[in-house]
Amino acid sequence: HAQAAAGVGGVIKMVMALEHGVLPRTLHVDVPSSQVDWEAGAVSLLTEDRAWPEVGRPRRAGVSSFGVSGTNAHVILEQAPAVEAVVESASRELPVVPLVLTAKSEAALNEQSSRVSSLLEHGEAGLLDAGFTLATGRSVFEHRRVFLGDTTVDGVAVPGGRRVLVFPGQGTQWVGMGAELVESSPVFAARLRECADALAPFVDFDVVEVVREGRSLDRVDVVQPVTWAVMVSLAALWRSLGVVPDAVVG
C-alpha cells in the first residue's frame, strides 16, 4: 500500500487516463471480492485496458481516498481542453548553452556527464531544455563541471565560498553589446526595460534603443548609464539560470 501517497497516486493514474483516452486495468485482482454482488448491476472490474473514446463531451472520472482514521475524500477530474502545440521560436537558439553538472564525488560527476551526453546524443533531450533543467532544477553539491561548447571547466566548491558579480566601468562597452540578448532573452529584455524606465526622467535617450542600435556610445553621459543597465540585466539573467550572487560590486 502506498500509505499517504495512495490518494494522489490514484489522481495521477486518472489524469493520465484522461490524457491518453485509455481506461487502465485494475492491478493485482485475480479474484474479485466476494463482498460485492457483481451480478446485480452494471459495475465490473477492468481486467484489461479499455479504450476511452471521445463522445462529444469531456471525459470525467471520480477518485476516492479512504483514510484509515475515517477521513474520506472524493474528487471529480475532467479532461483538459485541447491546446495547440507550441512551436519553439528560432529566437531561442543560442550559440552556446552551458551544461552545469554537480555531484557529491568525482565518480558521480563522471557518471552524470555520461548520462547527459547519452541523452543528448540520442535526441532524448533538447540542448536548451537540458541546460535550463540542469541549472535550475538540480541540487548543488561540491563537485562541479560546466560544459561550454568544446570547453569543459571542472572544480570543487570551497566550503563557505561566495559568489560575487563584478560590474565593469567605462571603457568595456562595444557597439552591439546586449543587442542579441534583448531579442533572445525575455529576462534580460524585461530588466533592461525596467532600467530604461528608471533612467528616463534623467536622460534624453532610451536605453533599450541605444543597446539595440549601438548608437551614441561615444558619449560619456550615455555609455555610463547604459553600461550599468546592461550589467544589471545580465545579473538578472544569471539569477534566472540559478547563479545567484552573494554580492555585486562595481
PDB file of C-alpha atoms in Angstrom:
ATOM      1  CA  HIS A   1       0.000   0.000   0.000  1.00  0.00           C
ATOM      2  CA  ALA A   2       1.279   3.462  -0.848  1.00  0.00           C
ATOM      3  CA  GLN A   3       0.131   4.836   2.529  1.00  0.00           C
ATOM      4  CA  ALA A   4      -0.187   8.648   2.451  1.00  0.00           C
ATOM      5  CA  ALA A   5       0.593   8.737  -1.283  1.00  0.00           C
ATOM      6  CA  ALA A   6      -2.218   6.346  -2.236  1.00  0.00           C
ATOM      7  CA  GLY A   7      -4.752   9.083  -2.939  1.00  0.00           C
ATOM      8  CA  VAL A   8      -2.505  11.193  -5.133  1.00  0.00           C
ATOM      9  CA  GLY A   9      -1.381   8.010  -6.894  1.00  0.00           C
ATOM     10  CA  GLY A  10      -4.987   7.455  -7.942  1.00  0.00           C
ATOM     11  CA  VAL A  11      -5.247  11.059  -9.138  1.00  0.00           C
ATOM     12  CA  ILE A  12      -2.090  10.713 -11.250  1.00  0.00           C
ATOM     13  CA  LYS A  13      -3.383   7.445 -12.712  1.00  0.00           C
ATOM     14  CA  MET A  14      -6.686   9.009 -13.779  1.00  0.00           C
ATOM     15  CA  VAL A  15      -5.099  12.204 -15.120  1.00  0.00           C
ATOM     16  CA  MET A  16      -3.000  10.034 -17.434  1.00  0.00           C
ATOM     17  CA  ALA A  17      -6.088   8.007 -18.377  1.00  0.00           C
ATOM     18  CA  LEU A  18      -7.934  11.226 -19.275  1.00  0.00           C
ATOM     19  CA  GLU A  19      -4.990  12.418 -21.344  1.00  0.00           C
ATOM     20  CA  HIS A  20      -4.386   9.199 -23.279  1.00  0.00           C
ATOM     21  CA  GLY A  21      -8.002   8.026 -23.623  1.00  0.00           C
ATOM     22  CA  VAL A  22      -7.391   4.622 -22.038  1.00  0.00           C
ATOM     23  CA  LEU A  23      -9.087   3.065 -19.004  1.00  0.00           C
ATOM     24  CA  PRO A  24      -6.278   1.152 -17.242  1.00  0.00           C
ATOM     25  CA  ARG A  25      -6.859  -2.324 -15.916  1.00  0.00           C
ATOM     26  CA  THR A  26      -7.134  -2.899 -12.172  1.00  0.00           C
ATOM     27  CA  LEU A  27      -3.888  -4.333 -10.854  1.00  0.00           C
ATOM     28  CA  HIS A  28      -3.490  -7.327  -8.531  1.00  0.00           C
ATOM     29  CA  VAL A  29      -7.094  -8.532  -8.819  1.00  0.00           C
ATOM     30  CA  ASP A  30      -7.014 -12.256  -9.506  1.00  0.00           C
ATOM     31  CA  VAL A  31     -10.314 -12.961  -7.741  1.00  0.00           C
ATOM     32  CA  PRO A  32     -12.968 -10.206  -7.338  1.00  0.00           C
ATOM     33  CA  SER A  33     -14.140  -9.520  -3.786  1.00  0.00           C
ATOM     34  CA  SER A  34     -16.890 -11.839  -2.559  1.00  0.00           C
ATOM     35  CA  GLN A  35     -18.348  -8.913  -0.579  1.00  0.00           C
ATOM     36  CA  VAL A  36     -19.745  -7.388  -3.791  1.00  0.00           C
ATOM     37  CA  ASP A  37     -22.651  -8.796  -5.795  1.00  0.00           C
ATOM     38  CA  TRP A  38     -21.090  -8.396  -9.236  1.00  0.00           C
ATOM     39  CA  GLU A  39     -24.132  -9.931 -10.973  1.00  0.00           C
ATOM     40  CA  ALA A  40     -26.672  -7.404  -9.656  1.00  0.00           C
ATOM     41  CA  GLY A  41     -25.520  -4.299 -11.501  1.00  0.00           C
ATOM     42  CA  ALA A  42     -23.500  -2.977 -14.404  1.00  0.00           C
ATOM     43  CA  VAL A  43     -20.294  -2.494 -12.402  1.00  0.00           C
ATOM     44  CA  SER A  44     -17.319  -4.693 -13.216  1.00  0.00           C
ATOM     45  CA  LEU A  45     -13.583  -4.693 -12.662  1.00  0.00           C
ATOM     46  CA  LEU A  46     -11.323  -3.770 -15.545  1.00  0.00           C
ATOM     47  CA  THR A  47      -9.154  -6.809 -16.063  1.00  0.00           C
ATOM     48  CA  GLU A  48      -7.806  -5.429 -19.355  1.00  0.00           C
ATOM     49  CA  ASP A  49      -7.060  -1.937 -20.621  1.00  0.00           C
ATOM     50  CA  ARG A  50     -10.035  -0.453 -22.457  1.00  0.00           C
ATOM     51  CA  ALA A  51     -10.215   2.403 -24.955  1.00  0.00           C
ATOM     52  CA  TRP A  52     -11.943   5.542 -23.655  1.00  0.00           C
ATOM     53  CA  PRO A  53     -13.139   7.216 -26.866  1.00  0.00           C
ATOM     54  CA  GLU A  54     -14.251  10.796 -27.426  1.00  0.00           C
ATOM     55  CA  VAL A  55     -18.061  11.097 -27.275  1.00  0.00           C
ATOM     56  CA  GLY A  56     -18.603  14.817 -27.795  1.00  0.00           C
ATOM     57  CA  ARG A  57     -18.048  15.874 -24.184  1.00  0.00           C
ATOM     58  CA  PRO A  58     -15.038  15.954 -21.839  1.00  0.00           C
ATOM     59  CA  ARG A  59     -14.028  12.711 -20.169  1.00  0.00           C
ATOM     60  CA  ARG A  60     -14.696  12.710 -16.413  1.00  0.00           C
ATOM     61  CA  ALA A  61     -13.621  10.407 -13.609  1.00  0.00           C
ATOM     62  CA  GLY A  62     -14.052  10.172  -9.853  1.00  0.00           C
ATOM     63  CA  VAL A  63     -11.232   9.291  -7.462  1.00  0.00           C
ATOM     64  CA  SER A  64     -11.925   8.288  -3.857  1.00  0.00           C
ATOM     65  CA  SER A  65      -9.500   8.181  -0.956  1.00  0.00           C
ATOM     66  CA  PHE A  66     -10.471   6.331   2.214  1.00  0.00           C
ATOM     67  CA  GLY A  67      -8.356   7.138   5.264  1.00  0.00           C
ATOM     68  CA  VAL A  68      -7.829   4.526   7.962  1.00  0.00           C
ATOM     69  CA  SER A  69      -8.934   7.096  10.554  1.00  0.00           C
ATOM     70  CA  GLY A  70     -12.251   7.605   8.780  1.00  0.00           C
ATOM     71  CA  THR A  71     -11.295  10.696   6.776  1.00  0.00           C
ATOM     72  CA  ASN A  72     -12.628  10.151   3.267  1.00  0.00           C
ATOM     73  CA  ALA A  73     -12.257  12.331   0.190  1.00  0.00           C
ATOM     74  CA  HIS A  74     -13.626  12.261  -3.344  1.00  0.00           C
ATOM     75  CA  VAL A  75     -12.576  14.378  -6.298  1.00  0.00           C
ATOM     76  CA  ILE A  76     -14.007  14.626  -9.797  1.00  0.00           C
ATOM     77  CA  LEU A  77     -11.486  15.090 -12.598  1.00  0.00           C
ATOM     78  CA  GLU A  78     -12.334  16.456 -16.033  1.00  0.00           C
ATOM     79  CA  GLN A  79     -10.407  16.185 -19.269  1.00  0.00           C
ATOM     80  CA  ALA A  80      -8.473  19.378 -20.030  1.00  0.00           C
ATOM     81  CA  PRO A  81      -9.340  21.261 -23.233  1.00  0.00           C
ATOM     82  CA  ALA A  82      -7.097  20.611 -26.207  1.00  0.00           C
ATOM     83  CA  VAL A  83      -4.281  23.091 -26.740  1.00  0.00           C
ATOM     84  CA  GLU A  84      -2.224  23.773 -29.816  1.00  0.00           C
ATOM     85  CA  ALA A  85       1.362  22.602 -29.750  1.00  0.00           C
ATOM     86  CA  VAL A  86       3.819  25.405 -29.034  1.00  0.00           C
ATOM     87  CA  VAL A  87       6.406  25.789 -31.753  1.00  0.00           C
ATOM     88  CA  GLU A  88       9.841  26.680 -30.431  1.00  0.00           C
ATOM     89  CA  SER A  89      10.848  30.139 -31.579  1.00  0.00           C
ATOM     90  CA  ALA A  90      14.031  30.438 -33.592  1.00  0.00           C
ATOM     91  CA  SER A  91      14.973  33.367 -31.344  1.00  0.00           C
ATOM     92  CA  ARG A  92      15.634  30.875 -28.539  1.00  0.00           C
ATOM     93  CA  GLU A  93      18.564  29.353 -30.391  1.00  0.00           C
ATOM     94  CA  LEU A  94      21.773  30.293 -28.596  1.00  0.00           C
ATOM     95  CA  PRO A  95      25.342  29.980 -29.886  1.00  0.00           C
ATOM     96  CA  VAL A  96      26.473  28.331 -26.632  1.00  0.00           C
ATOM     97  CA  VAL A  97      24.349  26.635 -23.965  1.00  0.00           C
ATOM     98  CA  PRO A  98      26.106  25.892 -20.647  1.00  0.00           C
ATOM     99  CA  LEU A  99      25.507  22.436 -19.187  1.00  0.00           C
ATOM    100  CA  VAL A 100      26.019  22.693 -15.424  1.00  0.00           C
ATOM    101  CA  LEU A 101      26.638  19.401 -13.611  1.00  0.00           C
ATOM    102  CA  THR A 102      27.065  18.866  -9.879  1.00  0.00           C
ATOM    103  CA  ALA A 103      27.626  15.771  -7.739  1.00  0.00           C
ATOM    104  CA  LYS A 104      28.884  14.587  -4.354  1.00  0.00           C
ATOM    105  CA  SER A 105      32.005  12.909  -5.767  1.00  0.00           C
ATOM    106  CA  GLU A 106      34.173  12.926  -8.867  1.00  0.00           C
ATOM    107  CA  ALA A 107      32.971   9.429  -9.788  1.00  0.00           C
ATOM    108  CA  ALA A 108      29.324  10.505  -9.559  1.00  0.00           C
ATOM    109  CA  LEU A 109      30.129  13.605 -11.614  1.00  0.00           C
ATOM    110  CA  ASN A 110      31.675  11.480 -14.366  1.00  0.00           C
ATOM    111  CA  GLU A 111      28.661   9.166 -14.346  1.00  0.00           C
ATOM    112  CA  GLN A 112      26.280  12.105 -14.620  1.00  0.00           C
ATOM    113  CA  SER A 113      28.332  13.518 -17.502  1.00  0.00           C
ATOM    114  CA  SER A 114      27.979  10.214 -19.353  1.00  0.00           C
ATOM    115  CA  ARG A 115      24.208  10.101 -18.788  1.00  0.00           C
ATOM    116  CA  VAL A 116      23.676  13.657 -20.022  1.00  0.00           C
ATOM    117  CA  SER A 117      25.896  13.039 -23.043  1.00  0.00           C
ATOM    118  CA  SER A 118      23.932   9.891 -23.914  1.00  0.00           C
ATOM    119  CA  LEU A 119      20.577  11.685 -23.615  1.00  0.00           C
ATOM    120  CA  LEU A 120      21.717  14.456 -25.948  1.00  0.00           C
ATOM    121  CA  GLU A 121      23.331  12.096 -28.465  1.00  0.00           C
ATOM    122  CA  HIS A 122      20.157  10.000 -28.765  1.00  0.00           C
ATOM    123  CA  GLY A 123      17.891  13.033 -29.037  1.00  0.00           C
ATOM    124  CA  GLU A 124      16.038  12.243 -25.807  1.00  0.00           C
ATOM    125  CA  ALA A 125      16.504  15.819 -24.575  1.00  0.00           C
ATOM    126  CA  GLY A 126      16.973  19.173 -26.287  1.00  0.00           C
ATOM    127  CA  LEU A 127      20.149  21.120 -25.548  1.00  0.00           C
ATOM    128  CA  LEU A 128      18.338  24.250 -24.344  1.00  0.00           C
ATOM    129  CA  ASP A 129      15.907  22.302 -22.140  1.00  0.00           C
ATOM    130  CA  ALA A 130      18.730  20.200 -20.691  1.00  0.00           C
ATOM    131  CA  GLY A 131      20.782  23.299 -19.904  1.00  0.00           C
ATOM    132  CA  PHE A 132      17.849  25.010 -18.184  1.00  0.00           C
ATOM    133  CA  THR A 133      16.913  21.962 -16.093  1.00  0.00           C
ATOM    134  CA  LEU A 134      20.491  21.262 -15.027  1.00  0.00           C
ATOM    135  CA  ALA A 135      20.982  24.885 -13.958  1.00  0.00           C
ATOM    136  CA  THR A 136      17.687  25.422 -12.127  1.00  0.00           C
ATOM    137  CA  GLY A 137      16.234  22.057 -11.155  1.00  0.00           C
ATOM    138  CA  ARG A 138      19.110  20.201  -9.515  1.00  0.00           C
ATOM    139  CA  SER A 139      20.599  20.229  -6.026  1.00  0.00           C
ATOM    140  CA  VAL A 140      24.045  21.827  -5.800  1.00  0.00           C
ATOM    141  CA  PHE A 141      26.960  19.747  -4.483  1.00  0.00           C
ATOM    142  CA  GLU A 142      30.664  20.425  -4.103  1.00  0.00           C
ATOM    143  CA  HIS A 143      31.952  18.663  -7.249  1.00  0.00           C
ATOM    144  CA  ARG A 144      31.010  20.683 -10.323  1.00  0.00           C
ATOM    145  CA  ARG A 145      31.532  20.669 -14.067  1.00  0.00           C
ATOM    146  CA  VAL A 146      30.386  23.051 -16.783  1.00  0.00           C
ATOM    147  CA  PHE A 147      30.372  22.246 -20.499  1.00  0.00           C
ATOM    148  CA  LEU A 148      30.536  25.334 -22.727  1.00  0.00           C
ATOM    149  CA  GLY A 149      30.597  24.022 -26.267  1.00  0.00           C
ATOM    150  CA  ASP A 150      34.021  22.414 -26.663  1.00  0.00           C
ATOM    151  CA  THR A 151      35.271  23.826 -23.338  1.00  0.00           C
ATOM    152  CA  THR A 152      34.990  21.927 -20.045  1.00  0.00           C
ATOM    153  CA  VAL A 153      35.549  23.556 -16.649  1.00  0.00           C
ATOM    154  CA  ASP A 154      35.909  21.378 -13.525  1.00  0.00           C
ATOM    155  CA  GLY A 155      36.124  22.474  -9.918  1.00  0.00           C
ATOM    156  CA  VAL A 156      35.412  21.680  -6.286  1.00  0.00           C
ATOM    157  CA  ALA A 157      33.466  24.215  -4.268  1.00  0.00           C
ATOM    158  CA  VAL A 158      35.219  25.648  -1.222  1.00  0.00           C
ATOM    159  CA  PRO A 159      33.106  25.449   1.967  1.00  0.00           C
ATOM    160  CA  GLY A 160      31.729  28.868   2.737  1.00  0.00           C
ATOM    161  CA  GLY A 161      32.627  30.170  -0.726  1.00  0.00           C
ATOM    162  CA  ARG A 162      30.634  33.130  -2.011  1.00  0.00           C
ATOM    163  CA  ARG A 163      29.631  34.335  -5.472  1.00  0.00           C
ATOM    164  CA  VAL A 164      30.399  37.925  -6.430  1.00  0.00           C
ATOM    165  CA  LEU A 165      29.468  39.641  -9.691  1.00  0.00           C
ATOM    166  CA  VAL A 166      31.813  42.454 -10.723  1.00  0.00           C
ATOM    167  CA  PHE A 167      30.320  45.235 -12.852  1.00  0.00           C
ATOM    168  CA  PRO A 168      32.908  46.857 -15.147  1.00  0.00           C
ATOM    169  CA  GLY A 169      33.229  50.585 -15.628  1.00  0.00           C
ATOM    170  CA  GLN A 170      33.541  52.830 -18.645  1.00  0.00           C
ATOM    171  CA  GLY A 171      35.769  51.501 -21.404  1.00  0.00           C
ATOM    172  CA  THR A 172      34.376  47.966 -21.529  1.00  0.00           C
ATOM    173  CA  GLN A 173      31.490  48.820 -23.851  1.00  0.00           C
ATOM    174  CA  TRP A 174      31.262  47.898 -27.515  1.00  0.00           C
ATOM    175  CA  VAL A 175      28.744  48.511 -30.262  1.00  0.00           C
ATOM    176  CA  GLY A 176      26.199  45.704 -30.174  1.00  0.00           C
ATOM    177  CA  MET A 177      26.674  44.690 -26.529  1.00  0.00           C
ATOM    178  CA  GLY A 178      23.481  43.118 -25.257  1.00  0.00           C
ATOM    179  CA  ALA A 179      21.675  43.574 -28.577  1.00  0.00           C
ATOM    180  CA  GLU A 180      21.215  39.846 -29.208  1.00  0.00           C
ATOM    181  CA  LEU A 181      20.101  39.243 -25.619  1.00  0.00           C
ATOM    182  CA  VAL A 182      17.375  41.871 -25.976  1.00  0.00           C
ATOM    183  CA  GLU A 183      15.859  39.718 -28.722  1.00  0.00           C
ATOM    184  CA  SER A 184      16.629  36.239 -27.362  1.00  0.00           C
ATOM    185  CA  SER A 185      16.226  36.561 -23.574  1.00  0.00           C
ATOM    186  CA  PRO A 186      12.890  37.743 -22.126  1.00  0.00           C
ATOM    187  CA  VAL A 187      14.511  38.024 -18.678  1.00  0.00           C
ATOM    188  CA  PHE A 188      17.298  40.284 -19.940  1.00  0.00           C
ATOM    189  CA  ALA A 189      14.911  42.377 -22.052  1.00  0.00           C
ATOM    190  CA  ALA A 190      12.430  42.877 -19.199  1.00  0.00           C
ATOM    191  CA  ARG A 191      15.078  44.022 -16.716  1.00  0.00           C
ATOM    192  CA  LEU A 192      16.687  46.313 -19.324  1.00  0.00           C
ATOM    193  CA  ARG A 193      13.295  47.931 -19.898  1.00  0.00           C
ATOM    194  CA  GLU A 194      12.911  48.446 -16.131  1.00  0.00           C
ATOM    195  CA  CYS A 195      16.314  50.144 -16.028  1.00  0.00           C
ATOM    196  CA  ALA A 196      15.419  52.298 -19.035  1.00  0.00           C
ATOM    197  CA  ASP A 197      12.176  53.418 -17.391  1.00  0.00           C
ATOM    198  CA  ALA A 198      14.003  54.229 -14.146  1.00  0.00           C
ATOM    199  CA  LEU A 199      16.584  56.332 -16.020  1.00  0.00           C
ATOM    200  CA  ALA A 200      14.092  58.033 -18.346  1.00  0.00           C
ATOM    201  CA  PRO A 201      13.440  61.116 -16.125  1.00  0.00           C
ATOM    202  CA  PHE A 202      17.179  61.872 -16.024  1.00  0.00           C
ATOM    203  CA  VAL A 203      18.390  61.234 -19.595  1.00  0.00           C
ATOM    204  CA  ASP A 204      17.420  62.290 -23.113  1.00  0.00           C
ATOM    205  CA  PHE A 205      17.675  58.824 -24.686  1.00  0.00           C
ATOM    206  CA  ASP A 206      16.064  55.399 -24.400  1.00  0.00           C
ATOM    207  CA  VAL A 207      18.478  52.804 -23.013  1.00  0.00           C
ATOM    208  CA  VAL A 208      16.856  49.903 -24.878  1.00  0.00           C
ATOM    209  CA  GLU A 209      17.121  51.700 -28.219  1.00  0.00           C
ATOM    210  CA  VAL A 210      20.776  52.565 -27.570  1.00  0.00           C
ATOM    211  CA  VAL A 211      21.543  48.899 -26.876  1.00  0.00           C
ATOM    212  CA  ARG A 212      19.615  47.742 -29.941  1.00  0.00           C
ATOM    213  CA  GLU A 213      21.179  50.278 -32.310  1.00  0.00           C
ATOM    214  CA  GLY A 214      24.594  50.726 -30.667  1.00  0.00           C
ATOM    215  CA  ARG A 215      24.446  54.493 -31.173  1.00  0.00           C
ATOM    216  CA  SER A 216      25.851  57.330 -29.041  1.00  0.00           C
ATOM    217  CA  LEU A 217      28.198  55.050 -27.087  1.00  0.00           C
ATOM    218  CA  ASP A 218      30.952  57.629 -27.589  1.00  0.00           C
ATOM    219  CA  ARG A 219      29.100  59.983 -25.238  1.00  0.00           C
ATOM    220  CA  VAL A 220      30.092  59.733 -21.575  1.00  0.00           C
ATOM    221  CA  ASP A 221      26.592  60.645 -20.418  1.00  0.00           C
ATOM    222  CA  VAL A 222      25.242  57.728 -22.478  1.00  0.00           C
ATOM    223  CA  VAL A 223      27.797  54.969 -22.024  1.00  0.00           C
ATOM    224  CA  GLN A 224      27.866  55.023 -18.224  1.00  0.00           C
ATOM    225  CA  PRO A 225      24.111  54.568 -17.563  1.00  0.00           C
ATOM    226  CA  VAL A 226      23.800  52.145 -20.494  1.00  0.00           C
ATOM    227  CA  THR A 227      26.690  50.001 -19.223  1.00  0.00           C
ATOM    228  CA  TRP A 228      25.108  49.972 -15.763  1.00  0.00           C
ATOM    229  CA  ALA A 229      21.736  48.907 -17.205  1.00  0.00           C
ATOM    230  CA  VAL A 230      23.328  46.116 -19.255  1.00  0.00           C
ATOM    231  CA  MET A 231      25.170  44.799 -16.188  1.00  0.00           C
ATOM    232  CA  VAL A 232      22.021  44.846 -14.041  1.00  0.00           C
ATOM    233  CA  SER A 233      20.173  42.982 -16.790  1.00  0.00           C
ATOM    234  CA  LEU A 234      22.969  40.422 -17.110  1.00  0.00           C
ATOM    235  CA  ALA A 235      22.797  39.861 -13.349  1.00  0.00           C
ATOM    236  CA  ALA A 236      19.062  39.190 -13.658  1.00  0.00           C
ATOM    237  CA  LEU A 237      19.751  36.709 -16.459  1.00  0.00           C
ATOM    238  CA  TRP A 238      22.361  34.871 -14.371  1.00  0.00           C
ATOM    239  CA  ARG A 239      19.928  34.729 -11.432  1.00  0.00           C
ATOM    240  CA  SER A 240      17.242  33.209 -13.673  1.00  0.00           C
ATOM    241  CA  LEU A 241      19.737  30.477 -14.610  1.00  0.00           C
ATOM    242  CA  GLY A 242      20.461  29.630 -10.984  1.00  0.00           C
ATOM    243  CA  VAL A 243      23.614  31.723 -10.462  1.00  0.00           C
ATOM    244  CA  VAL A 244      22.581  33.887  -7.507  1.00  0.00           C
ATOM    245  CA  PRO A 245      25.330  36.255  -6.290  1.00  0.00           C
ATOM    246  CA  ASP A 246      26.049  36.909  -2.637  1.00  0.00           C
ATOM    247  CA  ALA A 247      27.288  40.374  -3.563  1.00  0.00           C
ATOM    248  CA  VAL A 248      27.627  42.723  -6.533  1.00  0.00           C
ATOM    249  CA  VAL A 249      30.442  45.254  -6.832  1.00  0.00           C
ATOM    250  CA  GLY A 250      31.438  47.858  -9.385  1.00  0.00           C
TER     251      GLY A 250
END
